[in-house]
Amino acid sequence: HLKRLLEEEADVHVRVSGLQRIDRRVISKQIASVVSASTIGDAVREADQTASLWLSSGLFRHATYQLEPAKELTRDVVVHFTVEESRPRRSVGVFTSDAAIPEIRVGLEHILGGRYSLQGTYVPPASRLQSWSVALTSLVPWFGKSTEYAIGARTESKTLHPADVERVEEIRATTQTDEGSFELGFQRRTMAARDSFRLPRDVLRDFATHGKGYVRHEVHVDRTKKHQHPILFDMYPLPISGYEVSMVSELCGYLMGGSSCFHKWECSGTRYWPLGPFCSFQWSAKLGSVAPLTPRSRVPLNDRLFLSHRHVRGYKSIGPSTFDSSTPPTGPSSTATPSSGSGNDKETSRVTRYAATGGNALVATSASLNFPFLPYPGNGMLSMHAFVDTG
């Protein structure tokens, strides 16, 4: 009887009790997803997801719902939510970033009717990576689910790169959608290196301060499945079947401004096949390309494509480097040495360290056999992989 009841068609309506400070526009999109349900079962699933989303967002301390008949002998059903609002949160403290660098954060969450959140971040110069940013997040944007407006500056350290550090000053707007994001921004970038006089002339061209106006669109589709059995899931919580695809497309220059005009895209995909109750086979591939859009334009060094251990495990970096350059270095102490070989001798740069210079195309693929770290529950995110990859 319960199964037949859930499969019955219904006209769904929503009523929310307990709203006082929160602007109704903040939750209107979740309410619309519940109203769009065509059966009672769909309405229950959408209501479950909506209540969980409201709790995880921090807008409400409690969120429950119940089904109520709208009228007797009709298909109308009312999903009645009962909520208790959270107070606007204020936070001040010192936190550790992903790079283990201490940073000072000041934040105001869900202010002005829950529509906006404001956060400021500052990394002091003692870390040698001084940065700051101010970001305003809107939950009632013109487009998408939420939009972040940010302005700031940061200093990034580089490894296996011609530059030692890069200074990036930027202003951007990022909109989150159901399956991706859309970003519009402008950057002012400057690179620096201790031994820049030893670098090839072609690489040195990118060490001048230049601007970059861009628009970036990212799409991510996740159709993976994990173990349904709680014991197997506790043993191996990673995907075992299905697929996921990600694609990033970036257009720089033209009306966005900047010193370069080019188009860049990257696409990656992963497919999973289950092999018995404990193992799964995974195949992944990544493709990328970047090309200038005008005859006089060139792709800056940091916008080129780089192949590293993130794509081909076991290698810090793969591809073109300063060792491959045939351009003599510049500077007061620069000298040129002839290269030996079977062909004609040519002058080469006196390069003292390996530094990746990137390329205009990228191809990488890998196949791996995945299985639990230990054959009993409680492994957490630990797992084992036997893999073969190339790029």
C-alpha positions as CSV (number, residue, x, y, z in Angstrom):
1,H,0.0,0.0,0.0
2,L,2.9,2.4,0.8
3,K,4.5,1.8,-2.5
4,R,1.3,2.5,-4.4
5,L,0.8,5.6,-2.4
6,L,4.3,7.0,-3.2
7,E,3.7,6.3,-6.9
8,E,0.4,8.2,-7.0
9,E,0.4,11.5,-9.0
10,A,-0.2,14.7,-7.0
11,D,-0.2,18.4,-7.3
12,V,2.3,19.5,-4.8
13,H,2.1,22.8,-2.8
14,V,4.6,24.1,-0.1
15,R,4.1,25.9,3.1
16,V,6.9,27.1,5.3
17,S,6.4,28.0,9.0
18,G,8.9,29.8,11.2
19,L,10.3,32.3,8.7
20,Q,11.0,35.6,10.4
21,R,14.3,37.2,9.3
22,I,15.3,35.0,6.3
23,D,14.3,36.5,2.9
24,R,11.9,34.1,1.1
25,R,13.9,34.6,-2.1
26,V,16.9,32.8,-0.5
27,I,14.9,29.5,-0.4
28,S,12.6,30.0,-3.4
29,K,14.7,27.7,-5.7
30,Q,14.5,24.8,-3.3
31,I,10.8,25.3,-2.9
32,A,10.4,25.3,-6.6
33,S,12.1,21.9,-6.9
34,V,9.6,20.5,-4.4
35,V,6.6,22.0,-6.2
36,S,7.8,20.5,-9.5
37,A,7.5,17.0,-8.2
38,S,4.8,15.0,-10.1
39,T,4.3,12.1,-7.6
40,I,4.2,11.8,-3.8
41,G,7.4,9.8,-3.8
42,D,9.2,12.5,-5.8
43,A,7.9,15.2,-3.4
44,V,9.2,13.2,-0.4
45,R,12.7,12.9,-2.0
46,E,12.9,16.5,-2.9
47,A,11.7,17.6,0.6
48,D,14.4,15.4,2.2
49,Q,17.1,17.0,0.0
50,T,15.8,20.5,0.7
51,A,15.7,20.0,4.4
52,S,19.3,18.6,4.4
53,L,20.5,21.5,2.2
54,W,18.9,24.1,4.5
55,L,20.6,22.6,7.6
56,S,24.0,22.2,5.9
57,S,23.9,25.8,4.7
58,G,23.6,27.1,8.2
59,L,20.5,29.2,7.5
60,F,18.4,27.1,9.9
61,R,19.0,25.3,13.1
62,H,16.2,22.9,12.6
63,A,14.2,22.0,9.5
64,T,11.5,19.3,9.4
65,Y,8.5,18.6,7.1
66,Q,5.3,16.7,6.9
67,L,2.7,15.9,4.2
68,E,-0.7,17.3,4.6
69,P,-3.8,16.8,2.4
70,A,-4.9,20.1,0.8
71,K,-8.5,19.1,0.2
72,E,-10.3,15.9,0.5
73,L,-10.9,13.8,-2.6
74,T,-8.3,15.8,-4.6
75,R,-4.8,15.2,-5.8
76,D,-3.5,18.3,-3.9
77,V,-0.8,17.6,-1.3
78,V,0.9,20.2,0.9
79,V,4.5,19.8,2.0
80,H,4.6,21.7,5.3
81,F,8.1,22.7,6.4
82,T,8.7,23.9,10.0
83,V,12.0,25.7,10.4
84,E,13.9,27.5,13.1
85,E,16.3,30.2,11.9
86,S,19.9,30.5,12.8
87,R,21.4,33.8,13.9
88,P,23.8,35.6,11.7
89,R,27.3,34.2,12.4
90,R,30.4,36.3,13.0
91,S,33.8,34.8,13.0
92,V,37.3,36.1,13.7
93,G,40.3,33.9,14.0
94,V,43.6,32.6,12.7
95,F,43.3,29.6,10.5
96,T,45.7,27.4,8.5
97,S,45.3,27.3,4.7
98,D,45.8,24.2,2.5
99,A,49.5,25.1,2.2
100,A,49.9,25.2,6.0
101,I,50.2,29.0,6.0
102,P,48.5,30.9,8.9
103,E,45.9,33.4,7.7
104,I,43.6,35.8,9.5
105,R,39.9,35.5,8.6
106,V,37.0,37.8,9.5
107,G,33.5,36.8,8.4
108,L,29.9,37.7,8.6
109,E,27.5,34.9,7.4
110,H,23.9,35.2,6.3
111,I,23.4,38.9,6.9
112,L,20.6,41.1,5.4
113,G,17.9,38.5,5.5
114,G,20.3,35.6,4.8
115,R,21.0,37.0,1.3
116,Y,24.7,37.8,1.7
117,S,27.9,36.6,3.4
118,L,31.1,38.7,3.7
119,Q,34.6,37.4,4.4
120,G,38.0,39.0,4.5
121,T,41.3,37.1,4.5
122,Y,44.8,38.3,5.2
123,V,48.1,36.5,5.1
124,P,50.9,38.6,6.9
125,P,54.2,39.2,5.1
126,A,56.0,37.1,7.6
127,S,55.1,34.0,5.5
128,R,56.7,35.5,2.4
129,L,53.5,34.9,0.6
130,Q,51.6,38.0,1.6
131,S,48.0,38.1,0.3
132,W,44.6,39.6,1.1
133,S,41.1,39.3,-0.3
134,V,37.5,40.5,0.4
135,A,34.6,38.4,-0.9
136,L,30.9,39.0,-0.9
137,T,28.6,36.0,-1.6
138,S,25.1,36.5,-2.7
139,L,22.4,33.8,-2.4
140,V,20.0,35.7,-4.6
141,P,22.0,36.3,-7.8
142,W,20.7,37.2,-11.2
143,F,21.9,33.9,-12.5
144,G,22.7,30.5,-10.9
145,K,22.5,29.4,-7.3
146,S,25.0,31.8,-5.7
147,T,27.5,34.4,-6.9
148,E,30.8,35.5,-5.2
149,Y,32.2,38.9,-5.9
150,A,35.9,39.1,-4.9
151,I,38.8,41.5,-5.0
152,G,42.3,40.8,-3.7
153,A,46.0,40.1,-4.2
154,R,48.1,37.0,-3.5
155,T,51.7,35.8,-3.9
156,E,52.1,32.3,-5.2
157,S,55.3,30.3,-4.9
158,K,56.5,28.2,-7.9
159,T,58.2,24.8,-8.1
160,L,59.9,23.4,-11.2
161,H,59.0,26.7,-12.9
162,P,61.2,29.5,-14.4
163,A,59.8,31.9,-11.8
164,D,60.2,31.6,-8.0
165,V,57.1,33.6,-7.2
166,E,54.2,35.3,-8.9
167,R,52.1,38.3,-7.7
168,V,48.5,38.2,-8.8
169,E,46.1,41.1,-8.3
170,E,42.5,40.3,-9.4
171,I,38.9,41.2,-9.3
172,R,36.3,38.6,-10.3
173,A,32.7,37.4,-10.1
174,T,32.0,33.6,-9.9
175,T,28.5,32.2,-10.3
176,Q,27.8,28.6,-9.2
177,T,25.3,26.6,-11.2
178,D,23.8,23.1,-10.7
179,E,26.6,21.4,-12.6
180,G,29.5,23.9,-12.8
181,S,30.5,27.6,-12.6
182,F,30.8,30.7,-14.7
183,E,33.6,33.2,-13.9
184,L,34.4,36.7,-15.3
185,G,37.5,38.6,-14.1
186,F,40.6,40.6,-14.7
187,Q,44.1,39.9,-13.3
188,R,47.3,41.9,-13.1
189,R,50.2,39.4,-12.9
190,T,54.0,39.8,-12.2
191,M,56.5,37.0,-12.0
192,A,60.0,37.2,-10.4
193,A,63.0,34.8,-10.4
194,R,66.4,35.0,-8.6
195,D,68.3,33.8,-11.7
196,S,66.3,35.5,-14.4
197,F,69.4,36.5,-16.3
198,R,70.0,32.8,-17.1
199,L,66.6,32.2,-18.6
200,P,65.9,32.1,-22.4
201,R,64.7,35.3,-24.1
202,D,61.4,33.7,-25.0
203,V,60.7,32.9,-21.3
204,L,61.8,36.4,-20.1
205,R,59.1,38.0,-22.2
206,D,56.5,36.8,-19.7
207,F,58.3,38.3,-16.6
208,A,56.9,41.8,-17.4
209,T,53.7,42.9,-15.6
210,H,50.8,42.1,-17.9
211,G,47.0,42.1,-17.6
212,K,44.6,39.3,-18.3
213,G,40.8,39.7,-18.8
214,Y,39.0,36.4,-19.0
215,V,35.8,34.5,-19.0
216,R,35.8,30.9,-17.8
217,H,33.1,28.3,-17.9
218,E,33.4,25.0,-16.0
219,V,31.1,22.0,-16.1
220,H,31.3,18.9,-14.0
221,V,28.9,15.9,-14.4
222,D,29.1,13.2,-11.7
223,R,27.2,10.0,-12.3
224,T,29.3,7.7,-10.1
225,K,27.9,5.2,-7.6
226,K,29.4,3.9,-4.4
227,H,28.8,0.8,-2.3
228,Q,25.2,0.6,-1.0
229,H,26.0,-2.0,1.7
230,P,27.2,-0.1,4.8
231,I,30.0,-2.5,5.6
232,L,31.4,-2.4,2.1
233,F,31.1,1.4,2.0
234,D,32.9,1.7,5.3
235,M,35.7,-0.5,3.8
236,Y,35.9,1.4,0.5
237,P,34.0,4.7,0.3
238,L,35.2,5.7,-3.2
239,P,33.3,5.2,-6.5
240,I,33.0,1.7,-7.9
241,S,30.8,2.3,-11.0
242,G,29.5,5.0,-13.2
243,Y,31.4,8.0,-14.7
244,E,32.3,11.6,-14.2
245,V,33.3,14.3,-16.7
246,S,34.8,17.7,-16.3
247,M,35.4,20.4,-18.9
248,V,36.9,23.9,-18.5
249,S,36.8,26.5,-21.3
250,E,38.5,29.9,-21.0
251,L,38.5,32.8,-23.4
252,C,41.0,35.7,-22.8
253,G,41.4,39.1,-24.4
254,Y,39.0,40.8,-26.8
255,L,36.4,42.8,-24.9
256,M,37.7,41.5,-21.5
257,G,41.0,43.4,-22.0
258,G,44.5,42.3,-21.3
259,S,47.8,41.9,-23.2
260,S,47.0,38.4,-24.7
261,C,44.2,36.9,-26.7
262,F,43.8,33.1,-26.7
263,H,41.4,30.3,-26.0
264,K,42.1,27.4,-23.6
265,W,40.1,24.3,-22.9
266,E,40.7,21.1,-20.8
267,C,38.5,18.0,-20.7
268,S,38.8,15.0,-18.4
269,G,36.8,11.9,-17.8
270,T,36.8,8.8,-15.6
271,R,34.9,5.6,-16.0
272,Y,34.5,2.9,-13.2
273,W,33.6,-0.8,-13.5
274,P,33.0,-3.0,-10.5
275,L,35.0,-6.2,-10.2
276,G,33.3,-8.2,-7.5
277,P,32.5,-6.9,-4.0
278,F,35.9,-5.5,-3.2
279,C,37.6,-4.2,-6.4
280,S,36.9,-1.8,-9.2
281,F,38.6,-1.0,-12.5
282,Q,39.2,2.7,-13.3
283,W,40.1,4.4,-16.6
284,S,40.8,8.1,-16.8
285,A,41.8,10.4,-19.6
286,K,42.6,14.1,-19.9
287,L,42.9,16.3,-23.0
288,G,43.8,20.0,-23.4
289,S,44.7,22.6,-25.9
290,V,45.5,26.3,-25.9
291,A,45.9,28.5,-28.9
292,P,46.3,32.3,-29.7
293,L,43.4,33.9,-31.5
294,T,45.3,36.6,-33.3
295,P,48.5,36.4,-35.4
296,R,50.4,38.8,-33.0
297,S,49.1,37.3,-29.8
298,R,51.0,34.7,-27.7
299,V,50.0,32.5,-24.8
300,P,51.7,33.6,-21.6
301,L,53.9,31.2,-19.7
302,N,51.5,30.5,-16.8
303,D,48.5,30.0,-19.1
304,R,50.2,27.1,-21.0
305,L,49.4,23.5,-20.3
306,F,51.6,21.5,-17.8
307,L,51.8,17.8,-17.3
308,S,52.8,16.6,-13.8
309,H,52.2,14.0,-11.2
310,R,48.6,15.1,-11.1
311,H,48.2,13.5,-14.5
312,V,51.0,10.9,-14.7
313,R,51.9,9.6,-11.2
314,G,55.6,9.1,-10.5
315,Y,56.8,12.2,-12.5
316,K,57.2,15.7,-11.0
317,S,57.0,17.3,-14.4
318,I,56.9,16.2,-18.1
319,G,57.2,18.2,-21.3
320,P,59.1,21.3,-22.6
321,S,61.6,22.9,-20.2
322,T,64.4,25.4,-20.1
323,F,66.8,22.5,-20.9
324,D,65.2,22.3,-24.3
325,S,65.9,26.0,-25.2
326,S,68.3,27.0,-27.9
327,T,68.2,30.7,-27.2
328,P,71.2,32.3,-25.6
329,P,70.6,33.9,-22.2
330,T,70.7,37.6,-21.6
331,G,72.6,39.6,-18.9
332,P,76.0,40.8,-18.0
333,S,77.4,37.3,-17.2
334,S,75.7,35.4,-20.0
335,T,77.9,33.2,-22.2
336,A,77.1,30.7,-25.0
337,T,78.6,27.3,-25.2
338,P,78.5,25.1,-28.4
339,S,76.6,21.8,-28.2
340,S,78.2,18.6,-29.4
341,G,76.5,16.2,-31.7
342,S,76.4,14.6,-35.1
343,G,74.8,17.7,-36.8
344,N,75.7,21.3,-37.0
345,D,76.7,23.0,-33.7
346,K,74.4,25.6,-32.3
347,E,74.4,27.9,-29.3
348,T,72.4,26.9,-26.2
349,S,71.4,28.6,-23.0
350,R,73.5,28.1,-19.9
351,V,70.6,26.8,-17.9
352,T,71.5,25.6,-14.3
353,R,68.2,24.1,-13.2
354,Y,65.2,22.3,-14.7
355,A,62.1,24.5,-15.2
356,A,58.9,23.5,-17.1
357,T,57.9,26.0,-19.8
358,G,54.6,24.3,-20.7
359,G,53.0,23.4,-24.1
360,N,50.0,24.1,-26.2
361,A,48.5,20.5,-26.1
362,L,48.1,17.9,-23.4
363,V,47.2,14.2,-23.5
364,A,47.2,11.9,-20.5
365,T,45.5,8.6,-19.7
366,S,45.7,6.0,-16.9
367,A,44.2,2.7,-16.0
368,S,44.1,1.4,-12.4
369,L,42.8,-1.5,-10.3
370,N,41.3,-0.1,-7.0
371,F,40.8,-2.1,-3.8
372,P,40.5,-1.5,-0.1
373,F,43.6,-0.7,2.0
374,L,42.7,-3.5,4.4
375,P,39.9,-6.1,4.0
376,Y,37.9,-4.9,7.0
377,P,35.7,-1.8,7.8
378,G,37.2,1.4,9.1
379,N,39.8,2.2,6.4
380,G,38.4,5.8,6.1
381,M,39.6,7.3,2.8
382,L,42.7,5.0,2.5
383,S,42.7,2.7,-0.5
384,M,45.2,0.8,-2.7
385,H,45.8,1.3,-6.5
386,A,47.7,-0.7,-9.0
387,F,48.1,1.6,-12.0
388,V,49.6,2.2,-15.4
389,D,49.6,5.7,-16.9
390,T,51.1,7.7,-19.7
391,G,51.1,11.2,-21.0
